[in-house]
Amino acid sequence: MAQDKLLKIHNLHKSYGDLEIFKGLTLSMDRGDRLVIIGPSGGGKSTLLRIVMGLEDIVGGDIYMDGKPYILRDGAKTKIDRKLQARVGMVFQHYTLFPHLDILRNLTLAPVKTRGMSRAEAEEKAMGLLTRFGLDAKARAYPSQLSGGQKQRVAIARALMLDPDLLLFDEVTSALDPELVAEVEAVMMELAEAGMPMMIVTHDMHFARNIASRVVFAAGGVVVEDGPPEQVLDAPQVARTREFVERVFAKKR
Amino acid sequence: MMHFDPMVPFKYWDALLIGLWMSLRLTLICLALGIALGFLTSQARRSRFMPLRALATFYVELFRGTPVLIQLFWIFYCLPLLLGFEPGNFASAVVALTLYAGAITSETFRASLKSIPREQYDTCRALGITGMSLALWVVLPQALLRAIPTLLSNAVALFKESALISAVGMADLMFIGSSISNRTGRPVEMLTAIAVIYFAVAFPLTRIVGRVEARILRRLAV
Ligand SMILES: Nc1ncnc2c1ncn2[C@@H]1O[C@H](COP(=O)(O)OP(=O)(O)OP(=O)(O)O)[C@@H](O)[C@H]1O
Ligand SMILES: [Mg+2]
């Protein structure tokens, strides 16, 4: 249905042993949204993305995609709809390219081996993405021959090979040397302009302001504040958000 | 007392070469079979089926924890009893050294499988690469690549250990060298020559190990 949210997380509960990470987190996302999630270190931002990617069990709650049940707690088990999972992509902090494959193969492995795409078609698509990201000259290089910024752009291209409807980014620039951050952020801005729905975890508040359509401040296992960047980052309504934003910006200065 | 005559071994170069060929052939055959056995064993040790896991562990610990010479004798005497026929010396030697090589290479694969970072598995799940595709296209190639330097060291070790088969009468380099030394009464010259030949094969291999290791580490440093 047209009014169905792209993603709807309802009353999410998650623990690691005795450590409670989410205590009824609720959050939803429209097709046009680029959600930036901010929050204290150890607050569960990575965990949230990993749950949405289908990499983690949950304790309670449910997640819907386009109104269809995606992740549910069913008795003692977490049930994940694999078809819906295939529509989500994720980029990790440490790129995690396949070190034994060249760049082109890094991109074509998943579509060829698991989506039944022909090699020729996959390579054509991969070269298109590499060209778009200025990496076509590196198609036959190995990951170890690339800079961090190049590797992270390859990782983004690899995720795009599967045409995700939602792309998750977990601190994708924090492992990079400062001078390489801009090239990765530029690629993400380009995707944003092309209308790609994204959920982004970042500590870079300037980038957050530029790319976000909404900023979500999550702390203590719930969403504390959720609104446009001008609100959450510049004029937070909740004291706890204000405290956090001031502290993070103060550190930057 | 006789003086040291370095020319003695050269008179028997053709016999020594035949011995060396036997040693190399046996090493290569047992290495190839041992790597396959070792990989399967490393998988069996990760199996969810307890008896298989226990059997694989028992095999590895037994062959790593006992002298190769005893393994060799044991197989030479027991294999005919188990099979009900005489398999011949060469086949027995192959079985014995393969079992030994399998035990040590399984440990190599176990370590290399463990050294694949967890993020690789997460990434694969995010890309929908699971099951056989994950094992065949991501885990196996990386495990092999990471195992290559240690496998090369294993090969050198196996080549040297193969000298033990002379004890059961196989005509390898060691056996031929020592019989010439007995016949000629020139043990010092002959044993030195044998050592030099083993060294001439093993040393370049150990040097290659270092090079290959550096290259692979560079490749895997992502
Ligand atoms: N597999 C795990 N087992 C046990 N505890 C875990 C596991 N993964 C994460 N945690 C814990 O859960 C909490 C939330 O972790 P998470 O990585 O989601 O936080 P984060 O908000 O991403 O933090 P950061 O900003 O430092 O990246 C942390 O206290 C962490 O130590
Ligand atoms: Mg994190």
Short mmCIF file of N, CA, C and O in Angstrom, two decimals, chain B residues 114-203:
data_model
loop_
_atom_site.label_atom_id
_atom_site.label_comp_id
_atom_site.label_asym_id
_atom_site.label_seq_id
_atom_site.Cartn_x
_atom_site.Cartn_y
_atom_site.Cartn_z
N LYS B 114 40.12 -20.51 11.58
CA LYS B 114 39.84 -19.64 12.73
C LYS B 114 40.27 -18.22 12.47
O LYS B 114 39.71 -17.28 13.04
N SER B 115 41.29 -18.03 11.63
CA SER B 115 41.83 -16.68 11.46
C SER B 115 41.00 -15.85 10.48
O SER B 115 41.30 -14.68 10.26
N ILE B 116 39.96 -16.43 9.88
CA ILE B 116 39.08 -15.62 9.03
C ILE B 116 38.19 -14.77 9.93
O ILE B 116 37.47 -15.30 10.76
N PRO B 117 38.24 -13.44 9.77
CA PRO B 117 37.52 -12.59 10.72
C PRO B 117 36.01 -12.76 10.65
O PRO B 117 35.44 -13.05 9.58
N ARG B 118 35.36 -12.55 11.79
CA ARG B 118 33.92 -12.69 11.91
C ARG B 118 33.19 -11.76 10.93
O ARG B 118 32.12 -12.08 10.42
N GLU B 119 33.77 -10.59 10.66
CA GLU B 119 33.12 -9.63 9.76
C GLU B 119 32.89 -10.20 8.38
O GLU B 119 31.95 -9.82 7.69
N GLN B 120 33.79 -11.11 7.96
CA GLN B 120 33.60 -11.74 6.65
C GLN B 120 32.27 -12.49 6.60
O GLN B 120 31.56 -12.46 5.60
N TYR B 121 31.94 -13.16 7.70
CA TYR B 121 30.69 -13.92 7.74
C TYR B 121 29.48 -12.99 7.77
O TYR B 121 28.49 -13.23 7.10
N ASP B 122 29.60 -11.89 8.56
CA ASP B 122 28.50 -10.91 8.61
C ASP B 122 28.26 -10.31 7.23
O ASP B 122 27.12 -10.19 6.77
N THR B 123 29.35 -9.93 6.57
CA THR B 123 29.25 -9.34 5.25
C THR B 123 28.55 -10.30 4.29
O THR B 123 27.68 -9.89 3.52
N CYS B 124 28.93 -11.56 4.35
CA CYS B 124 28.32 -12.54 3.47
C CYS B 124 26.83 -12.68 3.74
O CYS B 124 26.03 -12.75 2.81
N ARG B 125 26.46 -12.70 5.01
CA ARG B 125 25.03 -12.80 5.30
C ARG B 125 24.29 -11.57 4.79
O ARG B 125 23.19 -11.69 4.25
N ALA B 126 24.91 -10.40 4.93
CA ALA B 126 24.26 -9.18 4.43
C ALA B 126 24.11 -9.23 2.91
O ALA B 126 23.20 -8.63 2.35
N LEU B 127 25.02 -9.95 2.24
CA LEU B 127 24.96 -10.04 0.78
C LEU B 127 24.16 -11.27 0.33
O LEU B 127 24.06 -11.55 -0.86
N GLY B 128 23.64 -12.03 1.28
CA GLY B 128 22.87 -13.22 0.94
C GLY B 128 23.73 -14.40 0.54
O GLY B 128 23.23 -15.38 -0.03
N ILE B 129 25.04 -14.32 0.82
CA ILE B 129 25.92 -15.45 0.49
C ILE B 129 25.94 -16.37 1.70
O ILE B 129 26.52 -16.05 2.73
N THR B 130 25.28 -17.53 1.57
CA THR B 130 25.19 -18.44 2.72
C THR B 130 25.44 -19.87 2.26
O THR B 130 25.60 -20.13 1.07
N GLY B 131 25.49 -20.79 3.20
CA GLY B 131 25.58 -22.22 2.91
C GLY B 131 26.77 -22.58 2.04
O GLY B 131 27.90 -22.17 2.30
N MET B 132 26.51 -23.36 0.98
CA MET B 132 27.58 -23.85 0.12
C MET B 132 28.34 -22.71 -0.56
O MET B 132 29.55 -22.78 -0.73
N SER B 133 27.62 -21.66 -0.98
CA SER B 133 28.29 -20.53 -1.63
C SER B 133 29.29 -19.89 -0.69
O SER B 133 30.42 -19.58 -1.08
N LEU B 134 28.89 -19.73 0.55
CA LEU B 134 29.78 -19.14 1.56
C LEU B 134 31.02 -20.01 1.73
O LEU B 134 32.15 -19.52 1.70
N ALA B 135 30.81 -21.32 1.88
CA ALA B 135 31.93 -22.24 2.12
C ALA B 135 32.87 -22.28 0.93
O ALA B 135 34.08 -22.19 1.07
N LEU B 136 32.27 -22.37 -0.27
CA LEU B 136 33.06 -22.62 -1.48
C LEU B 136 33.77 -21.38 -2.00
O LEU B 136 34.90 -21.45 -2.46
N TRP B 137 33.11 -20.22 -1.93
CA TRP B 137 33.66 -19.04 -2.60
C TRP B 137 34.30 -18.03 -1.67
O TRP B 137 35.00 -17.14 -2.10
N VAL B 138 34.02 -18.17 -0.38
CA VAL B 138 34.60 -17.20 0.56
C VAL B 138 35.50 -17.88 1.59
O VAL B 138 36.66 -17.52 1.75
N VAL B 139 34.98 -18.92 2.25
CA VAL B 139 35.74 -19.52 3.35
C VAL B 139 36.90 -20.37 2.83
O VAL B 139 38.05 -20.18 3.21
N LEU B 140 36.61 -21.30 1.92
CA LEU B 140 37.65 -22.21 1.45
C LEU B 140 38.84 -21.47 0.81
O LEU B 140 39.98 -21.71 1.18
N PRO B 141 38.60 -20.56 -0.14
CA PRO B 141 39.76 -19.88 -0.73
C PRO B 141 40.59 -19.10 0.28
O PRO B 141 41.83 -19.11 0.21
N GLN B 142 39.92 -18.45 1.22
CA GLN B 142 40.69 -17.69 2.21
C GLN B 142 41.44 -18.61 3.16
O GLN B 142 42.57 -18.33 3.56
N ALA B 143 40.81 -19.74 3.52
CA ALA B 143 41.48 -20.69 4.41
C ALA B 143 42.71 -21.27 3.71
O ALA B 143 43.78 -21.38 4.31
N LEU B 144 42.56 -21.62 2.43
CA LEU B 144 43.69 -22.16 1.68
C LEU B 144 44.83 -21.16 1.59
O LEU B 144 45.98 -21.47 1.83
N LEU B 145 44.46 -19.92 1.25
CA LEU B 145 45.46 -18.87 1.09
C LEU B 145 46.23 -18.66 2.38
O LEU B 145 47.46 -18.58 2.39
N ARG B 146 45.48 -18.60 3.49
CA ARG B 146 46.13 -18.39 4.78
C ARG B 146 46.95 -19.60 5.18
O ARG B 146 47.89 -19.49 5.97
N ALA B 147 46.61 -20.78 4.66
CA ALA B 147 47.30 -22.00 5.07
C ALA B 147 48.57 -22.23 4.27
O ALA B 147 49.44 -23.00 4.71
N ILE B 148 48.71 -21.58 3.11
CA ILE B 148 49.82 -21.92 2.20
C ILE B 148 51.21 -21.88 2.87
O ILE B 148 51.96 -22.85 2.75
N PRO B 149 51.56 -20.82 3.58
CA PRO B 149 52.91 -20.81 4.17
C PRO B 149 53.15 -22.00 5.12
O PRO B 149 54.19 -22.65 5.05
N THR B 150 52.17 -22.29 5.96
CA THR B 150 52.33 -23.40 6.89
C THR B 150 52.34 -24.72 6.16
O THR B 150 53.07 -25.65 6.52
N LEU B 151 51.53 -24.82 5.08
CA LEU B 151 51.55 -26.07 4.30
C LEU B 151 52.92 -26.29 3.68
O LEU B 151 53.40 -27.43 3.61
N LEU B 152 53.56 -25.22 3.24
CA LEU B 152 54.91 -25.35 2.69
C LEU B 152 55.88 -25.83 3.77
O LEU B 152 56.72 -26.70 3.51
N SER B 153 55.76 -25.29 4.96
CA SER B 153 56.61 -25.77 6.07
C SER B 153 56.32 -27.23 6.35
O SER B 153 57.23 -28.02 6.61
N ASN B 154 55.04 -27.58 6.31
CA ASN B 154 54.67 -28.99 6.51
C ASN B 154 55.34 -29.86 5.45
O ASN B 154 55.78 -30.97 5.74
N ALA B 155 55.41 -29.36 4.22
CA ALA B 155 56.01 -30.13 3.14
C ALA B 155 57.49 -30.38 3.42
O ALA B 155 57.99 -31.49 3.21
N VAL B 156 58.18 -29.35 3.91
CA VAL B 156 59.59 -29.52 4.24
C VAL B 156 59.75 -30.55 5.36
O VAL B 156 60.58 -31.47 5.28
N ALA B 157 58.90 -30.42 6.38
CA ALA B 157 58.96 -31.38 7.50
C ALA B 157 58.72 -32.79 7.01
O ALA B 157 59.44 -33.73 7.38
N LEU B 158 57.75 -32.95 6.12
CA LEU B 158 57.40 -34.27 5.62
C LEU B 158 58.55 -34.86 4.81
O LEU B 158 58.87 -36.05 4.92
N PHE B 159 59.18 -34.02 4.00
CA PHE B 159 60.31 -34.47 3.20
C PHE B 159 61.41 -35.02 4.11
O PHE B 159 61.97 -36.09 3.85
N LYS B 160 61.70 -34.32 5.19
CA LYS B 160 62.74 -34.78 6.10
C LYS B 160 62.29 -36.04 6.86
O LYS B 160 63.07 -36.98 7.00
N GLU B 161 61.04 -36.04 7.32
CA GLU B 161 60.53 -37.21 8.04
C GLU B 161 60.51 -38.45 7.15
O GLU B 161 60.59 -39.58 7.63
N SER B 162 60.41 -38.22 5.84
CA SER B 162 60.31 -39.37 4.93
C SER B 162 61.57 -40.24 5.00
O SER B 162 61.55 -41.40 4.60
N ALA B 163 62.68 -39.71 5.52
CA ALA B 163 63.90 -40.51 5.66
C ALA B 163 63.66 -41.74 6.53
O ALA B 163 64.36 -42.74 6.43
N LEU B 164 62.61 -41.63 7.39
CA LEU B 164 62.33 -42.74 8.30
C LEU B 164 61.90 -44.00 7.56
O LEU B 164 62.05 -45.11 8.09
N ILE B 165 61.37 -43.86 6.35
CA ILE B 165 60.89 -45.05 5.66
C ILE B 165 62.03 -45.99 5.29
O ILE B 165 61.81 -47.16 4.98
N SER B 166 63.27 -45.48 5.34
CA SER B 166 64.41 -46.36 5.10
C SER B 166 64.45 -47.47 6.16
O SER B 166 64.92 -48.57 5.91
N ALA B 167 63.90 -47.15 7.35
CA ALA B 167 63.91 -48.14 8.45
C ALA B 167 63.08 -49.36 8.11
O ALA B 167 63.28 -50.43 8.67
N VAL B 168 62.11 -49.20 7.21
CA VAL B 168 61.31 -50.38 6.84
C VAL B 168 61.72 -50.89 5.46
O VAL B 168 60.95 -51.57 4.78
N GLY B 169 62.92 -50.51 5.03
CA GLY B 169 63.48 -51.11 3.83
C GLY B 169 63.10 -50.46 2.52
O GLY B 169 63.32 -51.03 1.45
N MET B 170 62.50 -49.25 2.55
CA MET B 170 62.20 -48.56 1.30
C MET B 170 63.47 -47.95 0.75
O MET B 170 64.24 -47.33 1.49
N ALA B 171 63.67 -48.07 -0.57
CA ALA B 171 64.92 -47.60 -1.17
C ALA B 171 64.88 -46.10 -1.45
O ALA B 171 64.94 -45.66 -2.59
N ASP B 172 64.78 -45.31 -0.39
CA ASP B 172 64.80 -43.85 -0.57
C ASP B 172 66.23 -43.35 -0.46
O ASP B 172 67.18 -44.14 -0.36
N LEU B 173 66.40 -42.05 -0.46
CA LEU B 173 67.73 -41.45 -0.39
C LEU B 173 68.50 -41.93 0.83
O LEU B 173 69.67 -42.32 0.74
N MET B 174 67.83 -41.93 1.97
CA MET B 174 68.48 -42.34 3.22
C MET B 174 68.93 -43.79 3.16
O MET B 174 70.06 -44.13 3.51
N PHE B 175 68.05 -44.66 2.67
CA PHE B 175 68.34 -46.09 2.62
C PHE B 175 69.51 -46.38 1.68
O PHE B 175 70.46 -47.09 2.01
N ILE B 176 69.44 -45.81 0.48
CA ILE B 176 70.51 -46.05 -0.50
C ILE B 176 71.83 -45.50 0.00
O ILE B 176 72.87 -46.16 -0.06
N GLY B 177 71.79 -44.29 0.56
CA GLY B 177 73.00 -43.67 1.09
C GLY B 177 73.63 -44.52 2.18
O GLY B 177 74.85 -44.77 2.16
N SER B 178 72.81 -45.00 3.10
CA SER B 178 73.42 -45.76 4.20
C SER B 178 73.87 -47.14 3.75
O SER B 178 74.85 -47.67 4.28
N SER B 179 73.19 -47.74 2.76
CA SER B 179 73.72 -49.03 2.31
C SER B 179 75.05 -48.86 1.58
O SER B 179 75.95 -49.69 1.73
N ILE B 180 75.19 -47.77 0.81
CA ILE B 180 76.50 -47.53 0.17
C ILE B 180 77.56 -47.32 1.24
O ILE B 180 78.68 -47.84 1.15
N SER B 181 77.17 -46.56 2.28
CA SER B 181 78.15 -46.30 3.33
C SER B 181 78.57 -47.60 4.02
O SER B 181 79.75 -47.78 4.34
N ASN B 182 77.64 -48.52 4.22
CA ASN B 182 77.99 -49.80 4.82
C ASN B 182 78.90 -50.61 3.91
O ASN B 182 79.88 -51.20 4.34
N ARG B 183 78.55 -50.61 2.62
CA ARG B 183 79.29 -51.41 1.67
C ARG B 183 80.71 -50.88 1.49
O ARG B 183 81.67 -51.64 1.41
N THR B 184 80.87 -49.55 1.45
CA THR B 184 82.18 -48.96 1.16
C THR B 184 82.97 -48.69 2.43
O THR B 184 84.14 -48.36 2.35
N GLY B 185 82.30 -48.73 3.59
CA GLY B 185 83.00 -48.38 4.82
C GLY B 185 83.37 -46.92 4.86
O GLY B 185 84.41 -46.54 5.39
N ARG B 186 82.52 -46.07 4.23
CA ARG B 186 82.78 -44.62 4.22
C ARG B 186 81.59 -43.87 4.82
O ARG B 186 80.93 -43.09 4.13
N PRO B 187 81.28 -44.15 6.09
CA PRO B 187 80.06 -43.55 6.65
C PRO B 187 80.11 -42.03 6.69
O PRO B 187 79.11 -41.37 6.41
N VAL B 188 81.26 -41.44 7.03
CA VAL B 188 81.30 -39.99 7.18
C VAL B 188 81.02 -39.29 5.85
O VAL B 188 80.17 -38.40 5.75
N GLU B 189 81.72 -39.74 4.80
CA GLU B 189 81.53 -39.12 3.49
C GLU B 189 80.08 -39.30 3.02
O GLU B 189 79.45 -38.35 2.54
N MET B 190 79.58 -40.51 3.16
CA MET B 190 78.24 -40.80 2.60
C MET B 190 77.15 -40.06 3.38
O MET B 190 76.24 -39.48 2.79
N LEU B 191 77.23 -40.10 4.73
CA LEU B 191 76.19 -39.43 5.52
C LEU B 191 76.22 -37.92 5.30
O LEU B 191 75.18 -37.26 5.22
N THR B 192 77.44 -37.37 5.15
CA THR B 192 77.54 -35.94 4.85
C THR B 192 76.88 -35.63 3.52
O THR B 192 76.11 -34.67 3.38
N ALA B 193 77.16 -36.48 2.53
CA ALA B 193 76.57 -36.27 1.21
C ALA B 193 75.05 -36.31 1.27
O ALA B 193 74.36 -35.47 0.68
N ILE B 194 74.52 -37.27 2.02
CA ILE B 194 73.06 -37.37 2.13
C ILE B 194 72.49 -36.12 2.77
O ILE B 194 71.50 -35.54 2.30
N ALA B 195 73.15 -35.68 3.86
CA ALA B 195 72.67 -34.48 4.55
C ALA B 195 72.67 -33.28 3.60
O ALA B 195 71.72 -32.49 3.56
N VAL B 196 73.75 -33.18 2.81
CA VAL B 196 73.84 -32.05 1.86
C VAL B 196 72.69 -32.11 0.85
O VAL B 196 72.08 -31.10 0.53
N ILE B 197 72.38 -33.31 0.39
CA ILE B 197 71.29 -33.43 -0.59
C ILE B 197 69.95 -33.05 0.04
O ILE B 197 69.18 -32.27 -0.53
N TYR B 198 69.66 -33.57 1.24
CA TYR B 198 68.42 -33.18 1.91
C TYR B 198 68.36 -31.66 2.08
O TYR B 198 67.36 -31.01 1.81
N PHE B 199 69.49 -31.11 2.51
CA PHE B 199 69.54 -29.67 2.75
C PHE B 199 69.32 -28.88 1.46
O PHE B 199 68.60 -27.88 1.43
N ALA B 200 69.93 -29.38 0.37
CA ALA B 200 69.82 -28.68 -0.91
C ALA B 200 68.36 -28.61 -1.38
O ALA B 200 67.97 -27.67 -2.07
N VAL B 201 67.57 -29.59 -1.00
CA VAL B 201 66.15 -29.56 -1.37
C VAL B 201 65.35 -28.72 -0.37
O VAL B 201 64.54 -27.87 -0.75
N ALA B 202 65.62 -28.93 0.93
CA ALA B 202 64.79 -28.31 1.97
C ALA B 202 65.05 -26.82 2.10
O ALA B 202 64.12 -26.03 2.27
N PHE B 203 66.33 -26.42 1.99
CA PHE B 203 66.66 -25.03 2.26
C PHE B 203 65.95 -24.02 1.34
O PHE B 203 65.33 -23.08 1.81
#
